[in-house]
PDB file of C-alpha atoms in Angstrom:
ATOM      1  CA  UNK S 199     166.619  70.108  74.532  1.00 93.00           C
ATOM      2  CA  UNK S 200     166.934  70.725  70.044  1.00 97.00           C
ATOM      3  CA  UNK S 201     164.477  72.825  67.928  1.00 98.00           C
ATOM      4  CA  UNK S 202     163.274  72.086  64.778  1.00 98.00           C
ATOM      5  CA  UNK S 203     160.811  73.611  62.468  1.00 98.00           C
ATOM      6  CA  UNK S 204     159.314  71.734  60.052  1.00 98.00           C
ATOM      7  CA  UNK S 205     156.908  72.596  57.586  1.00 98.00           C
ATOM      8  CA  UNK S 206     154.910  70.055  55.334  1.00 97.00           C
ATOM      9  CA  UNK S 207     151.195  70.991  54.708  1.00 94.00           C
ATOM     10  CA  UNK S 208     148.708  71.809  57.267  1.00 93.00           C
ATOM     11  CA  UNK S 209     149.642  72.788  60.476  1.00 96.00           C
ATOM     12  CA  UNK S 210     147.885  71.280  63.214  1.00 95.00           C
ATOM     13  CA  UNK S 211     147.978  67.531  60.833  1.00 95.00           C
ATOM     14  CA  UNK S 212     152.015  68.105  61.144  1.00 97.00           C
ATOM     15  CA  UNK S 213     151.593  68.728  64.933  1.00 98.00           C
ATOM     16  CA  UNK S 214     149.266  66.608  66.248  1.00 98.00           C
ATOM     17  CA  UNK S 215     151.654  63.741  63.980  1.00 98.00           C
ATOM     18  CA  UNK S 216     154.786  64.601  65.982  1.00 98.00           C
ATOM     19  CA  UNK S 217     152.823  64.404  69.692  1.00 98.00           C
ATOM     20  CA  UNK S 218     152.702  61.042  69.081  1.00 97.00           C
ATOM     21  CA  UNK S 219     156.222  60.147  69.361  1.00 97.00           C
ATOM     22  CA  UNK S 220     158.711  59.534  72.680  1.00 94.00           C
ATOM     23  CA  UNK S 221     161.216  61.852  72.825  1.00 97.00           C
ATOM     24  CA  UNK S 222     159.304  65.365  71.117  1.00 98.00           C
ATOM     25  CA  UNK S 223     158.959  66.697  74.489  1.00 98.00           C
ATOM     26  CA  UNK S 224     156.623  69.964  72.985  1.00 98.00           C
ATOM     27  CA  UNK S 225     155.164  71.680  69.503  1.00 98.00           C
ATOM     28  CA  UNK S 226     154.063  74.496  68.531  1.00 98.00           C
ATOM     29  CA  UNK S 227     152.289  75.908  65.429  1.00 97.00           C
ATOM     30  CA  UNK S 228     152.955  79.112  63.787  1.00 95.00           C
ATOM     31  CA  UNK S 229     153.968  80.718  60.701  1.00 96.00           C
ATOM     32  CA  UNK S 230     157.526  80.951  59.632  1.00 95.00           C
ATOM     33  CA  UNK S 231     159.977  81.909  56.489  1.00 95.00           C
ATOM     34  CA  UNK S 232     157.881  84.735  55.148  1.00 91.00           C
ATOM     35  CA  UNK S 233     159.115  89.061  55.141  1.00 89.00           C
ATOM     36  CA  UNK S 234     157.013  89.823  58.594  1.00 83.00           C
ATOM     37  CA  UNK S 235     158.145  88.741  61.820  1.00 83.00           C
ATOM     38  CA  UNK S 236     154.272  88.929  63.330  1.00 86.00           C
ATOM     39  CA  UNK S 237     151.858  88.034  59.765  1.00 90.00           C
ATOM     40  CA  UNK S 238     148.246  87.026  61.130  1.00 88.00           C
ATOM     41  CA  UNK S 239     146.413  84.372  58.910  1.00 87.00           C
ATOM     42  CA  UNK S 240     144.601  86.480  56.445  1.00 90.00           C
ATOM     43  CA  UNK S 241     148.053  88.026  55.881  1.00 89.00           C
ATOM     44  CA  UNK S 242     149.413  83.924  55.039  1.00 91.00           C
ATOM     45  CA  UNK S 243     145.947  83.141  53.176  1.00 86.00           C
ATOM     46  CA  UNK S 244     147.034  86.063  50.886  1.00 87.00           C
ATOM     47  CA  UNK S 245     150.149  84.646  49.954  1.00 86.00           C
ATOM     48  CA  UNK S 246     152.382  86.518  52.106  1.00 90.00           C
ATOM     49  CA  UNK S 247     155.763  84.080  51.517  1.00 92.00           C
ATOM     50  CA  UNK S 248     155.290  82.223  55.334  1.00 95.00           C
ATOM     51  CA  UNK S 249     154.956  78.617  55.678  1.00 96.00           C
ATOM     52  CA  UNK S 250     152.774  77.251  57.900  1.00 96.00           C
ATOM     53  CA  UNK S 251     155.120  75.359  60.436  1.00 97.00           C
ATOM     54  CA  UNK S 252     155.696  73.619  63.172  1.00 98.00           C
ATOM     55  CA  UNK S 253     157.891  73.993  66.518  1.00 98.00           C
ATOM     56  CA  UNK S 254     159.428  70.551  67.792  1.00 98.00           C
ATOM     57  CA  UNK S 255     161.143  70.356  70.713  1.00 98.00           C
ATOM     58  CA  UNK S 256     162.663  67.001  71.110  1.00 98.00           C
ATOM     59  CA  UNK S 257     164.982  65.147  73.124  1.00 98.00           C
ATOM     60  CA  UNK S 258     167.703  64.059  71.593  1.00 96.00           C
ATOM     61  CA  UNK S 259     168.919  60.904  73.605  1.00 97.00           C
ATOM     62  CA  UNK S 260     164.985  59.395  73.164  1.00 97.00           C
ATOM     63  CA  UNK S 261     165.230  60.747  69.470  1.00 97.00           C
ATOM     64  CA  UNK S 262     167.481  62.039  67.109  1.00 97.00           C
ATOM     65  CA  UNK S 263     166.895  64.081  64.305  1.00 98.00           C
ATOM     66  CA  UNK S 264     167.564  62.196  62.191  1.00 98.00           C
ATOM     67  CA  UNK S 265     164.729  60.414  63.149  1.00 97.00           C
ATOM     68  CA  UNK S 266     162.742  62.804  63.148  1.00 98.00           C
ATOM     69  CA  UNK S 267     162.792  63.991  59.857  1.00 98.00           C
ATOM     70  CA  UNK S 268     162.859  60.493  58.525  1.00 98.00           C
ATOM     71  CA  UNK S 269     158.970  60.476  60.025  1.00 98.00           C
ATOM     72  CA  UNK S 270     158.673  63.278  58.403  1.00 98.00           C
ATOM     73  CA  UNK S 271     159.391  62.515  55.085  1.00 98.00           C
ATOM     74  CA  UNK S 272     156.837  59.710  55.605  1.00 97.00           C
ATOM     75  CA  UNK S 273     153.605  62.382  56.469  1.00 97.00           C
ATOM     76  CA  UNK S 274     154.893  64.665  53.357  1.00 98.00           C
ATOM     77  CA  UNK S 275     155.003  64.750  49.263  1.00 97.00           C
ATOM     78  CA  UNK S 276     158.583  65.732  48.911  1.00 98.00           C
ATOM     79  CA  UNK S 277     158.422  66.479  45.363  1.00 97.00           C
ATOM     80  CA  UNK S 278     155.402  68.678  45.358  1.00 97.00           C
ATOM     81  CA  UNK S 279     155.522  72.027  45.471  1.00 97.00           C
ATOM     82  CA  UNK S 280     153.484  74.419  47.189  1.00 96.00           C
ATOM     83  CA  UNK S 281     151.115  72.216  47.944  1.00 95.00           C
ATOM     84  CA  UNK S 282     150.398  69.233  50.304  1.00 96.00           C
ATOM     85  CA  UNK S 283     147.117  66.910  50.298  1.00 92.00           C
ATOM     86  CA  UNK S 284     144.414  68.988  48.981  1.00 92.00           C
ATOM     87  CA  UNK S 285     146.388  71.919  50.393  1.00 93.00           C
ATOM     88  CA  UNK S 286     147.728  74.386  48.408  1.00 95.00           C
ATOM     89  CA  UNK S 287     149.579  77.844  48.186  1.00 94.00           C
ATOM     90  CA  UNK S 288     152.934  78.951  48.759  1.00 94.00           C
ATOM     91  CA  UNK S 289     151.752  79.057  53.089  1.00 96.00           C
ATOM     92  CA  UNK S 290     151.595  74.698  53.027  1.00 96.00           C
ATOM     93  CA  UNK S 291     155.225  74.270  50.747  1.00 97.00           C
ATOM     94  CA  UNK S 292     157.081  71.789  52.453  1.00 98.00           C
ATOM     95  CA  UNK S 293     160.449  73.441  54.664  1.00 98.00           C
ATOM     96  CA  UNK S 294     163.119  72.113  56.956  1.00 98.00           C
ATOM     97  CA  UNK S 295     164.218  75.330  58.902  1.00 98.00           C
ATOM     98  CA  UNK S 296     166.940  74.965  61.419  1.00 98.00           C
ATOM     99  CA  UNK S 297     168.172  77.802  64.313  1.00 95.00           C
ATOM    100  CA  UNK S 298     171.700  75.709  64.768  1.00 97.00           C
ATOM    101  CA  UNK S 299     173.862  75.314  61.756  1.00 97.00           C
ATOM    102  CA  UNK S 300     175.675  72.605  63.683  1.00 97.00           C
ATOM    103  CA  UNK S 301     172.116  70.230  62.593  1.00 98.00           C
ATOM    104  CA  UNK S 302     172.772  70.866  59.023  1.00 98.00           C
ATOM    105  CA  UNK S 303     174.988  68.004  58.326  1.00 98.00           C
ATOM    106  CA  UNK S 304     172.043  65.732  59.251  1.00 98.00           C
ATOM    107  CA  UNK S 305     169.601  67.579  57.518  1.00 98.00           C
ATOM    108  CA  UNK S 306     171.145  67.665  54.555  1.00 98.00           C
ATOM    109  CA  UNK S 307     172.237  63.878  54.677  1.00 98.00           C
ATOM    110  CA  UNK S 308     168.560  62.658  55.258  1.00 98.00           C
ATOM    111  CA  UNK S 309     167.687  64.710  52.363  1.00 98.00           C
ATOM    112  CA  UNK S 310     170.642  63.642  50.368  1.00 98.00           C
ATOM    113  CA  UNK S 311     169.125  59.989  50.920  1.00 98.00           C
ATOM    114  CA  UNK S 312     165.299  61.001  50.559  1.00 98.00           C
ATOM    115  CA  UNK S 313     165.929  62.607  46.861  1.00 98.00           C
ATOM    116  CA  UNK S 314     168.573  59.072  46.485  1.00 98.00           C
ATOM    117  CA  UNK S 315     165.467  56.775  47.077  1.00 97.00           C
ATOM    118  CA  UNK S 316     162.817  59.174  45.132  1.00 96.00           C
ATOM    119  CA  UNK S 317     165.218  59.363  41.986  1.00 97.00           C
ATOM    120  CA  UNK S 318     164.110  63.023  41.949  1.00 97.00           C
ATOM    121  CA  UNK S 319     165.571  66.078  43.430  1.00 97.00           C
ATOM    122  CA  UNK S 320     163.459  67.663  46.741  1.00 98.00           C
ATOM    123  CA  UNK S 321     161.351  70.741  46.376  1.00 98.00           C
ATOM    124  CA  UNK S 322     161.737  70.510  50.792  1.00 98.00           C
ATOM    125  CA  UNK S 323     163.280  74.370  51.507  1.00 97.00           C
ATOM    126  CA  UNK S 324     166.186  73.571  54.044  1.00 98.00           C
ATOM    127  CA  UNK S 325     167.330  76.909  55.078  1.00 97.00           C
ATOM    128  CA  UNK S 326     167.512  78.624  58.660  1.00 97.00           C
ATOM    129  CA  UNK S 327     164.781  80.139  60.350  1.00 96.00           C
ATOM    130  CA  UNK S 328     163.867  83.584  59.569  1.00 88.00           C
TER     131      UNK S 328
END
């Protein structure tokens, strides 16, 4: 079992999207990579610095990290800063947050592929989960 945290606009839509895939075991919405460990919804709406994020537990034998990230890039605008669709604000930024540094080479590879395909730098944060 592996876990990755993805931010891509409203977390309810992103969660619904990933719940459909074989190999995704569990998803959970929350806030990540901001200054406080337990922000409230009101804090986040007042630009606390957190991102709306979906925890995704997945079975690597049924869904690879690369495959999961390719799906992720299908539903986000990877060059948009602090905005996805009609959702605007720092909490709607895009990000790939990891807890296992061994995932970083795959994350970088997929991000590099996406940037090359788009022909522009990505606005997707790639950072350890805070």
